[in-house]
PDB file of N, CA and C in Angstrom:
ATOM      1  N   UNK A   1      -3.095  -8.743 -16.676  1.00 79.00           N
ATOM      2  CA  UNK A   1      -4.474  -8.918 -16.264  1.00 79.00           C
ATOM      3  C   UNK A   1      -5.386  -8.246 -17.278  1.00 79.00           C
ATOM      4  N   UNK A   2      -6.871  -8.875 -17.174  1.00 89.00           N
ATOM      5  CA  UNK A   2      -8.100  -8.018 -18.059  1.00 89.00           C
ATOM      6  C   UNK A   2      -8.239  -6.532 -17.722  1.00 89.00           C
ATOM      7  N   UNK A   3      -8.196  -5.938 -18.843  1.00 93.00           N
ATOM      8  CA  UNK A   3      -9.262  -4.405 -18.181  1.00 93.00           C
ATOM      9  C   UNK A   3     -10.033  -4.479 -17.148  1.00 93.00           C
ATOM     10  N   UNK A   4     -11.267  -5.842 -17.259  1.00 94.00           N
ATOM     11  CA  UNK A   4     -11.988  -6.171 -16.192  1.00 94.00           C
ATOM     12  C   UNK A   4     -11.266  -6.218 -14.421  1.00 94.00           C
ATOM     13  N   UNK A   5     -10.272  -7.184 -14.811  1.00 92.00           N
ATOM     14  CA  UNK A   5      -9.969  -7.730 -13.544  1.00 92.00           C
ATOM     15  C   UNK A   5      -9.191  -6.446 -12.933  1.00 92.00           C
ATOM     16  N   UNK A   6      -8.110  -5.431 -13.605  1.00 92.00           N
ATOM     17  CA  UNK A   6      -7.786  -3.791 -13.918  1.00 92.00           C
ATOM     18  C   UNK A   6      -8.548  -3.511 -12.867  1.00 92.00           C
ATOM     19  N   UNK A   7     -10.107  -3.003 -13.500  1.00 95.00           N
ATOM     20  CA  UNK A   7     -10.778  -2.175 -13.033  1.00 95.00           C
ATOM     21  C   UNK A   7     -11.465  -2.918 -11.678  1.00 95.00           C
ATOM     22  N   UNK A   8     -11.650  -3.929 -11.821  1.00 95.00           N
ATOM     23  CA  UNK A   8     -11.780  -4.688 -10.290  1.00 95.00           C
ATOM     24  C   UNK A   8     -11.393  -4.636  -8.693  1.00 95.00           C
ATOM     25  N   UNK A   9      -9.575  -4.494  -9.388  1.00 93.00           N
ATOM     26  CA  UNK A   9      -8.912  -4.293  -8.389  1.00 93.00           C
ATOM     27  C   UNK A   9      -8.824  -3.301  -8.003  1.00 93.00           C
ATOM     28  N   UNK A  10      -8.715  -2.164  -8.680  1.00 94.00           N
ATOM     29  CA  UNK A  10      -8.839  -1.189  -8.227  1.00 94.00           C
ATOM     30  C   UNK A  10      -9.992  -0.262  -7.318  1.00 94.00           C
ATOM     31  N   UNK A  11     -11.250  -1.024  -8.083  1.00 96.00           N
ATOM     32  CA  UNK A  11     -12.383  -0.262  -7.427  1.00 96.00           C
ATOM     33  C   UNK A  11     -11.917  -1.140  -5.617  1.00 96.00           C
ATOM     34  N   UNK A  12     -11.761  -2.328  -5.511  1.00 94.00           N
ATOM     35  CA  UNK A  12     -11.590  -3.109  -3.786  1.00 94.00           C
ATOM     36  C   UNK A  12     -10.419  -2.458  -3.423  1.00 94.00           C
ATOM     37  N   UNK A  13      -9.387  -1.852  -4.207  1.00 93.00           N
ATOM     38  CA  UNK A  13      -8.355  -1.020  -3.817  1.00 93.00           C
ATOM     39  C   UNK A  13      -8.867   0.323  -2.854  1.00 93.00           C
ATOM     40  N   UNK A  14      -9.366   0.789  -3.710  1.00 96.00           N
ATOM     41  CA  UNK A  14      -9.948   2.129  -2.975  1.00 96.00           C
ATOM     42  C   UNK A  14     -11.119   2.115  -2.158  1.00 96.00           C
ATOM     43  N   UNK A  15     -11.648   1.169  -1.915  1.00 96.00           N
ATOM     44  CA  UNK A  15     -12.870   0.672  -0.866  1.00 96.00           C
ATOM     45  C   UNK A  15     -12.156   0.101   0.222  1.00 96.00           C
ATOM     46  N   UNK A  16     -11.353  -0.298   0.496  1.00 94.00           N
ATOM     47  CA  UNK A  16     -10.354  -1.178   1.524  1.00 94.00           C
ATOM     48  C   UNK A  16      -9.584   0.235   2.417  1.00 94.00           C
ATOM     49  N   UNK A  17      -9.026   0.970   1.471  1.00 93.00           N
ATOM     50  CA  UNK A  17      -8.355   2.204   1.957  1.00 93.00           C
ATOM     51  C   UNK A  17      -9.192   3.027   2.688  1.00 93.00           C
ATOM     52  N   UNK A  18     -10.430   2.991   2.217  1.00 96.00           N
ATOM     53  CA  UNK A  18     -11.343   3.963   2.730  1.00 96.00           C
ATOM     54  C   UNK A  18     -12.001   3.561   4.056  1.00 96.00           C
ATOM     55  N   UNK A  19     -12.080   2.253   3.854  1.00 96.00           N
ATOM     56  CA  UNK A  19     -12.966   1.449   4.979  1.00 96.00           C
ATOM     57  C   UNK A  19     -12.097   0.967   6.028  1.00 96.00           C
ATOM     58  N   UNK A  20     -10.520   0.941   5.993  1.00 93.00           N
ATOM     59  CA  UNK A  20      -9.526   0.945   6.776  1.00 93.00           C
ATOM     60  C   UNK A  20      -8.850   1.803   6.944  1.00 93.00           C
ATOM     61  N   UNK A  21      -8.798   2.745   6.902  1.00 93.00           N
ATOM     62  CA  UNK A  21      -7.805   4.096   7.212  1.00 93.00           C
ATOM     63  C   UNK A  21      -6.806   3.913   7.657  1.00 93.00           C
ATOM     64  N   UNK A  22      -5.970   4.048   7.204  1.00 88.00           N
ATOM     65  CA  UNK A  22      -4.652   3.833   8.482  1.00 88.00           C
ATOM     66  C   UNK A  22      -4.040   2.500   8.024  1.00 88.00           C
ATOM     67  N   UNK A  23      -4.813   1.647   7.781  1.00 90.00           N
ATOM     68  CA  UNK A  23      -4.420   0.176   8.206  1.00 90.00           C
ATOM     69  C   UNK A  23      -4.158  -0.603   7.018  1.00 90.00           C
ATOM     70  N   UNK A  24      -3.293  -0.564   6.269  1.00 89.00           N
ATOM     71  CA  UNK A  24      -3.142  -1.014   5.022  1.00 89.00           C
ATOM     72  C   UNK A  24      -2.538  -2.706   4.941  1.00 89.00           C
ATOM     73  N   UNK A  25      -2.373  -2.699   6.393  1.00 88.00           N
ATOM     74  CA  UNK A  25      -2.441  -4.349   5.971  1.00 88.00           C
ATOM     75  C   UNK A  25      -4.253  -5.107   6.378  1.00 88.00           C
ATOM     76  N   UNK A  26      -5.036  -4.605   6.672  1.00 92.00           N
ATOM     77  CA  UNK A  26      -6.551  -4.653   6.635  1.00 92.00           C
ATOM     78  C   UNK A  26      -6.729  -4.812   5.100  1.00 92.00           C
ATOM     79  N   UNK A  27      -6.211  -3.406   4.567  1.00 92.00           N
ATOM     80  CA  UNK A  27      -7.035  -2.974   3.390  1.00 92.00           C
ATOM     81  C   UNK A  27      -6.416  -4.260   2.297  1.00 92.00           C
ATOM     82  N   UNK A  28      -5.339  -4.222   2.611  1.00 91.00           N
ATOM     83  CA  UNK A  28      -4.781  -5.614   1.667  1.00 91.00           C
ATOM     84  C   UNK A  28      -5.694  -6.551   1.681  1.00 91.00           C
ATOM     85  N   UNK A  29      -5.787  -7.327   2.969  1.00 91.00           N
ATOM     86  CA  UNK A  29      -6.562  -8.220   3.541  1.00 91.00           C
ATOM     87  C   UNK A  29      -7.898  -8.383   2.781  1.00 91.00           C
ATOM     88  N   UNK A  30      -8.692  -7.189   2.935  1.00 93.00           N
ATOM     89  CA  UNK A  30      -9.930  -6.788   2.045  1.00 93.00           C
ATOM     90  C   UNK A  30      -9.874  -7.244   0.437  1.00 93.00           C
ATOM     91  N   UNK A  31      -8.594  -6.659   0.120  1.00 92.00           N
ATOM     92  CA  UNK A  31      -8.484  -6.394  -1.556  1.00 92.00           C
ATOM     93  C   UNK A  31      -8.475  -8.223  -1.964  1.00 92.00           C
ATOM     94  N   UNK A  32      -7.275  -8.781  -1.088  1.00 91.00           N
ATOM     95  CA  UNK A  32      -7.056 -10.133  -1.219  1.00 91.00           C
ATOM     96  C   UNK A  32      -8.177 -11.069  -1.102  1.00 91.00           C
ATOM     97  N   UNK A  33      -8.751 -11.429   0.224  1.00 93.00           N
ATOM     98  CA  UNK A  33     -10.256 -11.777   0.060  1.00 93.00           C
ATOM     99  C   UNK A  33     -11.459 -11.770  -1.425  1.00 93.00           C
ATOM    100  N   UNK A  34     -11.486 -10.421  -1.087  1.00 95.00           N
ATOM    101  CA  UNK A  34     -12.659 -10.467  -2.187  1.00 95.00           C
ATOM    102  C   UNK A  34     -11.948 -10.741  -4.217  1.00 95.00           C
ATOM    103  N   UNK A  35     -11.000 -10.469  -4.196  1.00 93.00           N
ATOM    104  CA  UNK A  35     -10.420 -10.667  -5.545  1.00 93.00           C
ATOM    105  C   UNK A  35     -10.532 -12.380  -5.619  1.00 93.00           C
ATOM    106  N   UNK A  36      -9.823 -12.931  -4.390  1.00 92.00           N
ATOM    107  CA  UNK A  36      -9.860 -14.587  -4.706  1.00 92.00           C
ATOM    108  C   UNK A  36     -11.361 -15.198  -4.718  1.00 92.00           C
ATOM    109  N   UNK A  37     -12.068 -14.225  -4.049  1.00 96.00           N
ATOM    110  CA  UNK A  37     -13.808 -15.055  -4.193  1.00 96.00           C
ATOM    111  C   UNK A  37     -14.304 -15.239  -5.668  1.00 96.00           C
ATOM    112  N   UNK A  38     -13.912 -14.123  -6.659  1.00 95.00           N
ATOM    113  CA  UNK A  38     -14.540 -13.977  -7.672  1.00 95.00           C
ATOM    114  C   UNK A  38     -13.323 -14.704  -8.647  1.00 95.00           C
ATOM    115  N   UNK A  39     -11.359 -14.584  -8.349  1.00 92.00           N
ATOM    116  CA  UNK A  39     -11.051 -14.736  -9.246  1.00 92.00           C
ATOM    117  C   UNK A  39     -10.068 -16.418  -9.061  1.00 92.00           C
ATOM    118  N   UNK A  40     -10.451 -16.958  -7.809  1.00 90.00           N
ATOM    119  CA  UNK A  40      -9.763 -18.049  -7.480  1.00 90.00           C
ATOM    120  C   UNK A  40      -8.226 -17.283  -6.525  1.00 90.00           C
ATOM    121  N   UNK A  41      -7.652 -18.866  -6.305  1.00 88.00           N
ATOM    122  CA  UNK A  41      -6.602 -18.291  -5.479  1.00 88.00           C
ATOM    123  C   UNK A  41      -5.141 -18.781  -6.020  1.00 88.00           C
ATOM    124  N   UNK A  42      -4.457 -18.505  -5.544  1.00 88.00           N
ATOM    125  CA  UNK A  42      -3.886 -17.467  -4.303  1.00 88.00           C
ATOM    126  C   UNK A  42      -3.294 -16.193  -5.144  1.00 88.00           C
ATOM    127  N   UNK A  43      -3.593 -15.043  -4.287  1.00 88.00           N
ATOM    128  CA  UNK A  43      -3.621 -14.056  -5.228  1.00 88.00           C
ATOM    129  C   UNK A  43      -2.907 -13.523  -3.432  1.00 88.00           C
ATOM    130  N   UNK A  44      -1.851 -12.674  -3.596  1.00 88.00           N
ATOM    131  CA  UNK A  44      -0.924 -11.320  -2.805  1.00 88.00           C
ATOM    132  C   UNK A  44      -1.413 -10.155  -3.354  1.00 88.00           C
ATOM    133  N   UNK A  45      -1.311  -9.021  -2.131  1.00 89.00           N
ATOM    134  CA  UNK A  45      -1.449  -7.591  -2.046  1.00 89.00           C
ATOM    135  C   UNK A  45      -0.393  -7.023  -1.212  1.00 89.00           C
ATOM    136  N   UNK A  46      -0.140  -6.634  -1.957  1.00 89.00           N
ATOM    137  CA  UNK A  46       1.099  -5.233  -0.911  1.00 89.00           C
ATOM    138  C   UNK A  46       0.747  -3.752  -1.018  1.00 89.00           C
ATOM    139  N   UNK A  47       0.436  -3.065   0.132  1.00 89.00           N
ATOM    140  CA  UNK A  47      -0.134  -1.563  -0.196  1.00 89.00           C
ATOM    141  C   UNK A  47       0.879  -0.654   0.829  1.00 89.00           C
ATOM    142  N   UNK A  48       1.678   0.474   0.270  1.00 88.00           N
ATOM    143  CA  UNK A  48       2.605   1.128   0.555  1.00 88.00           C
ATOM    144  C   UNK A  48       2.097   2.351   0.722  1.00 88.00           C
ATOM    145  N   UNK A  49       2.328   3.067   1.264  1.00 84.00           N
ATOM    146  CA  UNK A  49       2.765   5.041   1.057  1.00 84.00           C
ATOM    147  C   UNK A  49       4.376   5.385   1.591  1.00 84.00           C
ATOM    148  N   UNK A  50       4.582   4.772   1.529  1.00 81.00           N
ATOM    149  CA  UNK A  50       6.075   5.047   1.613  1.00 81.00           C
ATOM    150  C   UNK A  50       7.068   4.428   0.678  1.00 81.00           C
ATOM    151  N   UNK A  51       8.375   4.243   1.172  1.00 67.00           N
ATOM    152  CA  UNK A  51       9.394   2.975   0.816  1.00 67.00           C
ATOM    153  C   UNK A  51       8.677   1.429   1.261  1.00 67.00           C
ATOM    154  N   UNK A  52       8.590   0.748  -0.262  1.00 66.00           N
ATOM    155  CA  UNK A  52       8.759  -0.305  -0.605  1.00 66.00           C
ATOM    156  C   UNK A  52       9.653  -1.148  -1.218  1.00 66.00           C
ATOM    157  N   UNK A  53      10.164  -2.721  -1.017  1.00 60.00           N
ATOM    158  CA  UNK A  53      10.871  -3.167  -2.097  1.00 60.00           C
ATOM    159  C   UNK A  53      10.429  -4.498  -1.859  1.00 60.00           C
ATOM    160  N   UNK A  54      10.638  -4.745  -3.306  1.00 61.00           N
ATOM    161  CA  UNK A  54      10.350  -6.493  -3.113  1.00 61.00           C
ATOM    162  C   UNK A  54      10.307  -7.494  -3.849  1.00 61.00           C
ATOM    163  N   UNK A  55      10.694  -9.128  -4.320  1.00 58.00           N
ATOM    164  CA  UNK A  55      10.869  -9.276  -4.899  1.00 58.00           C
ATOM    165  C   UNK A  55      10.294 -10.819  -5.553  1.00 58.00           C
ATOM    166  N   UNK A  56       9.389 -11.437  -6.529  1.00 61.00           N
ATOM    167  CA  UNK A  56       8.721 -11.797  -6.723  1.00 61.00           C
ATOM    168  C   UNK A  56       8.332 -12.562  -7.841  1.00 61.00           C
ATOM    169  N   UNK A  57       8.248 -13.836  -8.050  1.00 56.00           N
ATOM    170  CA  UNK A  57       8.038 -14.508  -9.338  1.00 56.00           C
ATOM    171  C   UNK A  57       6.538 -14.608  -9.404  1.00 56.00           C
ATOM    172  N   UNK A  58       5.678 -14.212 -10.487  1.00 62.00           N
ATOM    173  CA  UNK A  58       4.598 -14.275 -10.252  1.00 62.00           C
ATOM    174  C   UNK A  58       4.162 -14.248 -12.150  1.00 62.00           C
ATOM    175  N   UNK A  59       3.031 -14.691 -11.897  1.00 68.00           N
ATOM    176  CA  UNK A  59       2.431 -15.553 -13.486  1.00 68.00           C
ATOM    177  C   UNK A  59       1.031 -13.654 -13.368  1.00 68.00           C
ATOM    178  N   UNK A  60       0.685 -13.500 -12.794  1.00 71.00           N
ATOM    179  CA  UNK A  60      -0.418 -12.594 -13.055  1.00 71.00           C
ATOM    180  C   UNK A  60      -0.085 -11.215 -12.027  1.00 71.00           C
ATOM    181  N   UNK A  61      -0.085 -10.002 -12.630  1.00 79.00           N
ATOM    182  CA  UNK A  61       0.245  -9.289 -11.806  1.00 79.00           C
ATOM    183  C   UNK A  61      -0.180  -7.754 -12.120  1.00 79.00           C
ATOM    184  N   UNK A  62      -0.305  -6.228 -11.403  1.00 84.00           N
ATOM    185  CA  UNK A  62      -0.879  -5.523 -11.774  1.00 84.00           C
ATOM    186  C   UNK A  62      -0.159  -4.323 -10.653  1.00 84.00           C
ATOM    187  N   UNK A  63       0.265  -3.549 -10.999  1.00 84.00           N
ATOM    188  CA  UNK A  63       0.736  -2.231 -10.113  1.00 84.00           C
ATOM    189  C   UNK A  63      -0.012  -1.079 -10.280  1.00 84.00           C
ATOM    190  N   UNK A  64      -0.541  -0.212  -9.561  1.00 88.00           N
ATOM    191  CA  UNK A  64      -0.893   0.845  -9.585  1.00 88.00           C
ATOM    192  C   UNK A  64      -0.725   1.988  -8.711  1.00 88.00           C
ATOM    193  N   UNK A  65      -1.335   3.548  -8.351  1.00 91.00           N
ATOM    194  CA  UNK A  65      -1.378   4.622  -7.051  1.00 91.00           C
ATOM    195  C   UNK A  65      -2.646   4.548  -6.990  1.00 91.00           C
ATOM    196  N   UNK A  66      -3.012   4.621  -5.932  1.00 90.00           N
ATOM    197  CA  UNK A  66      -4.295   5.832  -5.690  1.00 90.00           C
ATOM    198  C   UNK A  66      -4.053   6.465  -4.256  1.00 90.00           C
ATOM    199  N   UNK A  67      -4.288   7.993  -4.790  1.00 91.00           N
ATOM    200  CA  UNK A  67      -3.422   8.835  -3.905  1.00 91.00           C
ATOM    201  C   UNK A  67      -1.991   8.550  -3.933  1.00 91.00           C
ATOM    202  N   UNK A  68      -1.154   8.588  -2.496  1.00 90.00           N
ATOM    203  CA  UNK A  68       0.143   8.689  -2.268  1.00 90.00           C
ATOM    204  C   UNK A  68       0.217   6.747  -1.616  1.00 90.00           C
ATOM    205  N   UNK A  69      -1.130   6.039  -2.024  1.00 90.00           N
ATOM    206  CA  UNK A  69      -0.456   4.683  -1.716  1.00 90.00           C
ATOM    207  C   UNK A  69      -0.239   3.836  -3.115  1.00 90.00           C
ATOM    208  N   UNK A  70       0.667   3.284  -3.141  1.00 86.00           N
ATOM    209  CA  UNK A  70       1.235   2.533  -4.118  1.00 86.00           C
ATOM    210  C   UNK A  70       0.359   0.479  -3.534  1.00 86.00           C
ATOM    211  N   UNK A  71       0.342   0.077  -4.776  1.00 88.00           N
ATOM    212  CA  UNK A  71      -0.361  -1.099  -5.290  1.00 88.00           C
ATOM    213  C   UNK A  71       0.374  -2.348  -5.931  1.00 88.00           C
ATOM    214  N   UNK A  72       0.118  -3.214  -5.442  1.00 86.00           N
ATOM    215  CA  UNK A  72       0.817  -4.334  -6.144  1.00 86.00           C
ATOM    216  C   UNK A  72       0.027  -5.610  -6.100  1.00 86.00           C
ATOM    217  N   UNK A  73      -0.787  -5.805  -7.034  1.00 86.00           N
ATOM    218  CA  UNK A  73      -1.296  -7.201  -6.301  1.00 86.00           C
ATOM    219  C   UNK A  73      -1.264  -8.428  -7.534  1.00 86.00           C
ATOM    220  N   UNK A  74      -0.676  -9.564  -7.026  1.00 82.00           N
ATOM    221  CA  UNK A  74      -0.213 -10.479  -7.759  1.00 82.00           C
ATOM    222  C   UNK A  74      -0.761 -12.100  -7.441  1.00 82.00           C
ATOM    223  N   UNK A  75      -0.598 -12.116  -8.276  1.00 83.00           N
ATOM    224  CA  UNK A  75      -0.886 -14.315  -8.251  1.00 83.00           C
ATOM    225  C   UNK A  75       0.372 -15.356  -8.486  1.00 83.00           C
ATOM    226  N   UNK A  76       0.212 -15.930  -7.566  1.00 74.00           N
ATOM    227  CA  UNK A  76       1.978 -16.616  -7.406  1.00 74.00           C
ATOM    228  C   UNK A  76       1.325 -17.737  -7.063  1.00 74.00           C
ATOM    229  N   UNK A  77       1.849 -19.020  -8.683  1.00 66.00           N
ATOM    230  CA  UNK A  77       1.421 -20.538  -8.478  1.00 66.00           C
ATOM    231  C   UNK A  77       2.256 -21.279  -8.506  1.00 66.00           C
TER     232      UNK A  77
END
């Protein structure tokens, strides 16, 4: 992905977490939404603080933390 699209996700990363507490399949929800408005679709989010695994063919993709939750959000065409 762009630096842009990078720094994109991340800023709806940490706005989703904040604005859902607790609820990280919300905050996905959030991240997913607004990324496909601006970047087309279909775009996946997976947001962890724990054990994750998983497994995935995907053309566009981007991992990151913030805090103790782990990030994955991808485009699968």
């Amino acid at each position: 992905m762009t630096r842009p699209k990078e720094r994109f996700a991340i800023d709806l990363t940490s706005e989703g977490i904040q604005r859902y507490v607790g609820d990280k399949m919300r905050a996905a929800k959030h991240v997913v939404e607004r990324f496909e408005e601006r970047h087309g679709t279909p775009y996946h989010c997976a947001l962890s603080d724990g054990e994750l695994g998983f497994s995935v063919h995907h053309k566009a993709a981007m991992h990151f933390k913030i805090g103790s939750t782990a990030v994955f959000l991808f485009r699968n065409l």
